[in-house]
Short mmCIF file of C-alpha atoms and ligand atoms in Angstrom, two decimals:
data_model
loop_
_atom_site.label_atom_id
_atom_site.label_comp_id
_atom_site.label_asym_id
_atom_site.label_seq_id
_atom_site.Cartn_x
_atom_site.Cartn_y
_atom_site.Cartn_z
CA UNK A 1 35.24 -21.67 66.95
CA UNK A 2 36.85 -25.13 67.67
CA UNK A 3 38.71 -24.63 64.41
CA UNK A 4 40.50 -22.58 65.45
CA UNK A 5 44.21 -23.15 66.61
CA UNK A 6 44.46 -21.33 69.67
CA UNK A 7 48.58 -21.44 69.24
CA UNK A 8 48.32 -20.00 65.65
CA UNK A 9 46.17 -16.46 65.75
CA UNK A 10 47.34 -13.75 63.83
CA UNK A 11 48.88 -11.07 66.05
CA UNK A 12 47.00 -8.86 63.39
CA UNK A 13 44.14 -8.54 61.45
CA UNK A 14 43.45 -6.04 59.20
CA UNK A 15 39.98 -5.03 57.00
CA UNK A 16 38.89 -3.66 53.86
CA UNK A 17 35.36 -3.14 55.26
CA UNK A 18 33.69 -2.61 51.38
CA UNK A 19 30.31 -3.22 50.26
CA UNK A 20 27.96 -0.69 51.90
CA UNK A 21 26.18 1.05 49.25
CA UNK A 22 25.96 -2.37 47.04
CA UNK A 23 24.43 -3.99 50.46
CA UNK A 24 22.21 -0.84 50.54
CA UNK A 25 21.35 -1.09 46.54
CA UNK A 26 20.44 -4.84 46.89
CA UNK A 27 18.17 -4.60 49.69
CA UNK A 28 16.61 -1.00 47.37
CA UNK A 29 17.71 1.40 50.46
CA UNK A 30 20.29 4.35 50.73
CA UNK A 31 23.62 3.98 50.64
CA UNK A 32 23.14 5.43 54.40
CA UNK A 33 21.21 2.65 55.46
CA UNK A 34 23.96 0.35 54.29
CA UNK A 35 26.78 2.44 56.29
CA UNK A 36 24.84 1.86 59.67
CA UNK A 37 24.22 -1.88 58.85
CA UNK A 38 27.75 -1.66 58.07
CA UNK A 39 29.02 -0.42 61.78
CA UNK A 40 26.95 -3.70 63.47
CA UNK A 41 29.50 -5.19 61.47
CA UNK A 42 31.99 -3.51 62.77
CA UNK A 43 30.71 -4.38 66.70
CA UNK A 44 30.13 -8.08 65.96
CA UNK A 45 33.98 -8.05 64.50
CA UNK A 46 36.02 -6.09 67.33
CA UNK A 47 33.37 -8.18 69.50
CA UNK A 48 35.38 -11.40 68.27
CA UNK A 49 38.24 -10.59 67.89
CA UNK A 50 38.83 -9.34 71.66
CA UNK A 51 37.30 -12.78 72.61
CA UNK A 52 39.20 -14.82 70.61
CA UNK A 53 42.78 -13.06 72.25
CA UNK A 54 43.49 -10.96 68.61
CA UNK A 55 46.31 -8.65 69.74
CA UNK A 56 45.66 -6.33 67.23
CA UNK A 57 42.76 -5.10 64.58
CA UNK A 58 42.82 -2.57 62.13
CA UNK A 59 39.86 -1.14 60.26
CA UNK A 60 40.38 0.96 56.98
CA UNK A 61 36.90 2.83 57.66
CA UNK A 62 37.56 5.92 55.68
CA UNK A 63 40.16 6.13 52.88
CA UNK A 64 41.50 9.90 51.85
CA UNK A 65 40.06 9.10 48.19
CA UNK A 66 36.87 8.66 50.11
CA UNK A 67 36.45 12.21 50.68
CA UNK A 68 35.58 12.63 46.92
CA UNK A 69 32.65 11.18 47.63
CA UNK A 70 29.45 12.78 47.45
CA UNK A 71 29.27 15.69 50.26
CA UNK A 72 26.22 14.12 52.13
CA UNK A 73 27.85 10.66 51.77
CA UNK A 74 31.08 12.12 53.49
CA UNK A 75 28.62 13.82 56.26
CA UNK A 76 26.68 10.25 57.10
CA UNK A 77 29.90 8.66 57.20
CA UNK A 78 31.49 10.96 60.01
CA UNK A 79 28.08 11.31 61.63
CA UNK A 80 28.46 7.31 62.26
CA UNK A 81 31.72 7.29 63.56
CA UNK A 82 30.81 9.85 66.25
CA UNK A 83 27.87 7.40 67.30
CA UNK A 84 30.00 4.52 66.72
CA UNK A 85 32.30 6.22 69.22
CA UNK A 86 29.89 7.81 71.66
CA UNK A 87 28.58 4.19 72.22
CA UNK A 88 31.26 1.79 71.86
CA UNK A 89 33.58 3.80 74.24
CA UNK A 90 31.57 2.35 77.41
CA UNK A 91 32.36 -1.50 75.71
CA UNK A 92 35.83 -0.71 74.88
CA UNK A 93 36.47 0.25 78.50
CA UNK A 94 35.02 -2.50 80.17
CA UNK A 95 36.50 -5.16 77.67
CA UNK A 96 40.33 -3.45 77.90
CA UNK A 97 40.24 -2.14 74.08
CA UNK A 98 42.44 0.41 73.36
CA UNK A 99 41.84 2.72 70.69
CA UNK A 100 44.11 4.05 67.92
CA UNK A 101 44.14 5.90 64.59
CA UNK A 102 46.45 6.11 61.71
CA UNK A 103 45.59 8.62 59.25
CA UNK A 104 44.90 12.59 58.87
CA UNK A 105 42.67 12.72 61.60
CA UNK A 106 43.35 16.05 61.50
CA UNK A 107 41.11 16.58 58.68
CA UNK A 108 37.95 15.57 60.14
CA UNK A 109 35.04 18.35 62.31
CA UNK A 110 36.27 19.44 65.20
CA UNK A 111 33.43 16.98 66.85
CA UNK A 112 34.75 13.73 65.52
CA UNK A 113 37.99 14.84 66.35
CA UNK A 114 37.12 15.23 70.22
CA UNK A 115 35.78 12.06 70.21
CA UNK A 116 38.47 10.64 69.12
CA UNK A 117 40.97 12.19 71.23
CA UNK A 118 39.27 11.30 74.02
CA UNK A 119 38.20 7.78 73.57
CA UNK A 120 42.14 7.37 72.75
CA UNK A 121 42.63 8.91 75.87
CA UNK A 122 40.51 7.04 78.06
CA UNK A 123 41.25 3.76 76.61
CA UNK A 124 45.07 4.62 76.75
CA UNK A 125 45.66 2.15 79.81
CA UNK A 126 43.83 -0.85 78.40
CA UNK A 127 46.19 -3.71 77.27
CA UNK A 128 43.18 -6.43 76.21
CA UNK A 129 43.33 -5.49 71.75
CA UNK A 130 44.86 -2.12 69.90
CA UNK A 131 41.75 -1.59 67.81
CA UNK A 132 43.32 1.04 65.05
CA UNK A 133 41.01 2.99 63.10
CA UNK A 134 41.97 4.14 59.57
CA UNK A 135 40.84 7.45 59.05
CA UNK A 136 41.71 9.75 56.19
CA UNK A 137 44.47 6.99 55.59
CA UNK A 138 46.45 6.40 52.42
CA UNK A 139 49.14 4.47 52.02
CA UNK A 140 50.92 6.50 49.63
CA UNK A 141 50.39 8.90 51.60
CA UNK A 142 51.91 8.06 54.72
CA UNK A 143 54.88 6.86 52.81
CA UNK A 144 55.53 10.54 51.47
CA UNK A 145 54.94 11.52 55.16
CA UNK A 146 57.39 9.65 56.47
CA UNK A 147 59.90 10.34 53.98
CA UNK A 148 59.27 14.35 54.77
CA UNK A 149 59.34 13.77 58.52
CA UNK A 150 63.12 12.01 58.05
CA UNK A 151 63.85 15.31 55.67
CA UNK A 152 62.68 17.65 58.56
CA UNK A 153 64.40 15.69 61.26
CA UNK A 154 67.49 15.39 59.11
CA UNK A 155 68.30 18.92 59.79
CA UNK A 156 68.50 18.93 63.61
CA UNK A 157 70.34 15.72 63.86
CA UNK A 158 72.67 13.60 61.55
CA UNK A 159 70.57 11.29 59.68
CA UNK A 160 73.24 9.85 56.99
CA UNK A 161 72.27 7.74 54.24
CA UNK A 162 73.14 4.62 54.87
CA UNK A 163 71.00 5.16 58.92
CA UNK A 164 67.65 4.82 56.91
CA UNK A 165 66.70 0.88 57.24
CA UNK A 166 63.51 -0.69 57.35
CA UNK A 167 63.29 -0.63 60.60
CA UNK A 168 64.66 3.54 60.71
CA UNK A 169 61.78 3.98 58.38
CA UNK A 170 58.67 1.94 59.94
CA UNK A 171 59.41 4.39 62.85
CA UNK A 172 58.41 7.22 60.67
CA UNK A 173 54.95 5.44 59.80
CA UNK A 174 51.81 6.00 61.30
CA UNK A 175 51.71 1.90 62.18
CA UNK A 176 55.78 2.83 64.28
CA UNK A 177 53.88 1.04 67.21
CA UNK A 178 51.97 -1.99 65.48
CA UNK A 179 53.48 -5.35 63.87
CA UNK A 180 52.64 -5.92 60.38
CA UNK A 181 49.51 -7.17 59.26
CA UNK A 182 49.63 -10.90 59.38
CA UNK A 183 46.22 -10.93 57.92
CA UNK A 184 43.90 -8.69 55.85
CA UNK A 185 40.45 -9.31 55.34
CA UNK A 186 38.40 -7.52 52.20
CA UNK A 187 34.82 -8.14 52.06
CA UNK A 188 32.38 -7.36 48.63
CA UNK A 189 34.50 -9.57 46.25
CA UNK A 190 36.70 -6.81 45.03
CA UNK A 191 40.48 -7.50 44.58
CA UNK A 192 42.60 -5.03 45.26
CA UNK A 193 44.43 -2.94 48.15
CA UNK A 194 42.78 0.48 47.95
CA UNK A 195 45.63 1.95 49.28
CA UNK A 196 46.07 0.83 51.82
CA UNK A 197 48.89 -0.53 54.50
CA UNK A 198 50.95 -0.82 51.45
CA UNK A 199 54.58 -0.60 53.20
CA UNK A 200 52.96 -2.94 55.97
CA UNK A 201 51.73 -5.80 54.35
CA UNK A 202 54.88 -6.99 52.39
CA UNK A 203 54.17 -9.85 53.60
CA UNK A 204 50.81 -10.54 54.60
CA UNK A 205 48.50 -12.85 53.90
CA UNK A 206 45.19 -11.88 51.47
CA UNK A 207 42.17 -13.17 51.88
CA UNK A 208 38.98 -12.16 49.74
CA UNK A 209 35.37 -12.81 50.33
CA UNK A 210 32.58 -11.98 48.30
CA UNK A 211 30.26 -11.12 51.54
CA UNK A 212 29.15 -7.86 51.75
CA UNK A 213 30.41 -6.27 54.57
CA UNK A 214 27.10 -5.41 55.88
CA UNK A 215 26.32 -9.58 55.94
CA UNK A 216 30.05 -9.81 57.74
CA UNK A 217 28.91 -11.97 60.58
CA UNK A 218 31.16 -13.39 63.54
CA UNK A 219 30.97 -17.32 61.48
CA UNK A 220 32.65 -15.21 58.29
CA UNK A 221 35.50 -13.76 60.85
CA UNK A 222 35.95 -17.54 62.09
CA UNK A 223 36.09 -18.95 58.28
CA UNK A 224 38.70 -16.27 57.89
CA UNK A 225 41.09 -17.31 60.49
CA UNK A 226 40.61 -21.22 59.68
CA UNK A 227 41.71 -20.15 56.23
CA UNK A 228 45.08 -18.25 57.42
CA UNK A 229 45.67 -21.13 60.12
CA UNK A 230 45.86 -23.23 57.06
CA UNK A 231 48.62 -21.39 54.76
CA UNK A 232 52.35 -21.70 54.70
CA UNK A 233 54.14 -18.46 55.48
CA UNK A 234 57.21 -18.73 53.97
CA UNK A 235 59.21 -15.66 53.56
CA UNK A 236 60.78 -16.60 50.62
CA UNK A 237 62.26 -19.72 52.03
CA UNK A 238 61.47 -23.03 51.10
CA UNK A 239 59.31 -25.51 52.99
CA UNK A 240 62.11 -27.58 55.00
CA UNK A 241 63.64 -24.20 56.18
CA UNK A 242 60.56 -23.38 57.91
CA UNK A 243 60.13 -24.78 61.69
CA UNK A 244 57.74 -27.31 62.27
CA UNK A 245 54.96 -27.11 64.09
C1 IPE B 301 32.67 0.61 52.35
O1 IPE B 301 31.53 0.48 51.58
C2 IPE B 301 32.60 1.80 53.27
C3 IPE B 301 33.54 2.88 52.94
C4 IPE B 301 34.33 2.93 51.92
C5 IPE B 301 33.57 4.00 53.87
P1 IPE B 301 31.33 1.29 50.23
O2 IPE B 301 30.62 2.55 50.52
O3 IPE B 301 32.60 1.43 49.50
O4 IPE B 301 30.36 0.29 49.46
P2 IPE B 301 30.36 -0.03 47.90
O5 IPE B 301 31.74 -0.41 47.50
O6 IPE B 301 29.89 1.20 47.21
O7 IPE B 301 29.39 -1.17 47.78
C1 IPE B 302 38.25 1.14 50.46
O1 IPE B 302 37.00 0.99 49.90
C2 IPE B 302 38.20 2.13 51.59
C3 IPE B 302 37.48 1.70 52.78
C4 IPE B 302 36.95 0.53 52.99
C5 IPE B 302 37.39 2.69 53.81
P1 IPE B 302 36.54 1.81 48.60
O2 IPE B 302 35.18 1.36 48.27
O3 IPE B 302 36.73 3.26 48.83
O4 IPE B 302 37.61 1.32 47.52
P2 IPE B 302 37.56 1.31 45.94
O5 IPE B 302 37.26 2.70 45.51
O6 IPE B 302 36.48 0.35 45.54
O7 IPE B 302 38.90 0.83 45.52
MG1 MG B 303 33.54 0.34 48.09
#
């Protein structure tokens, strides 16, 4: 923890939680088993983070590939986020978390989706972390979204060509109200983006661990951070551009 440079957090952390069902496999119990070892994970994570002052974190916790997963797979995995959410939402409140989701929530049981609307609700006022729940999320598919949303608006007000910028366009994302990852996390040694946050993390900084994210303790979170404090964001510039610090 003394590692840490309290000047230099990320404003954002994001996380390829993976490596459930191997977890699961190596210690010879369902894939199940490894999903609920998996959400301590998550509580020992958003745990840190809101103590160490991390602005924002984002969890990719179900992709919209995921969903051709095995039926009863897809089942366990919603039936943990509604306990995940029917007994974090008494932590988030007292430790000023407010919850988000980016995704097609609207794809989920009606339960889930009650639960979600109102933990967003009543954690609406809390300023302490935006913790942002992927859910149903694709990055591709937010993109083609976004692009439809500018079609549809184009027709009730004059969007010309040359009005769609970056910044026009992040708007029309799911993320319009969150910086850019500065940081993504993706346990299970497995390289690659899954589709995720693609638009958003232009520019962010990778970092790959081959820890389960079952075994994903608050020491691997730490290690994570050091890691990032130590790199050289550049931009595309060169060193002496950059300002000291
Ligand atoms: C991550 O673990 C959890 C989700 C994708 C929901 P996995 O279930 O992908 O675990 P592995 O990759 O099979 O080990
Ligand atoms: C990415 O993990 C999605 C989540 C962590 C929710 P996957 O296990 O689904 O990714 P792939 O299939 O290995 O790329
Ligand atoms: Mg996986």
């Amino acid at each position: 923890m003394h590692r840490i440079i309290k000047e230099k957090l990320p404003r954002h952390i994001a996380v390829i939680m993976d490596g459930n069902g191997r977890w699961a496999k190596k210690n010879m119990l369902k894939r199940g088993m490894g999903h609920e070892k998996g959400a301590e994970s998550v509580r020992t994570v958003v745990k840190t983070c809101r103590e160490l002052g991390i602005p924002y974190l984002t969890l990719y916790a179900f992709s919209v590939e995921n969903w051709q997963r095995p039926k009863n797979e897809v089942r366990a995995l919603i039936s943990l986020l509604e306990t995940y959410l029917r007994t974090e939402l008494g932590a988030m409140k007292e430790t000023g978390i407010r919850l988000f989701t980016i995704g097609d929530a609207d794809s989920f049981p009606k339960t889930l989706m009650d639960l979600l609307s109102r933990a967003k609700e009543e954690t609406s006022e809390n300023s302490g972390m935006v913790l942002t729940l992927a859910l149903s999320y694709g990055g591709r598919d937010e993109i083609i979204r976004a692009v439809n949303n500018i079609l549809r608006d184009s027709k009730s007000s004059n969007i010309g060509e040359k009005m769609i910028t970056k910044d026009f366009f992040s708007h029309y994302l799911y993320t319009a109200n969150i910086p850019d990852p500065d940081l993504l996390i993706r346990t299970s040694g497995e390289y690659r983006l899954s589709n995720f946050l693609l638009w958003q993390m232009a520019y962010t900084e990778l970092y790959f661990t081959d820890t389960l994210w079952p075994d994903f303790s608050r020491d691997d979170m730490i290690e994570a951070i050091v890691d990032y404090q130590r790199r050289e964001r550049r931009f595309g510039l060169i060193s002496d551009q950059l300002p000291k610090d």
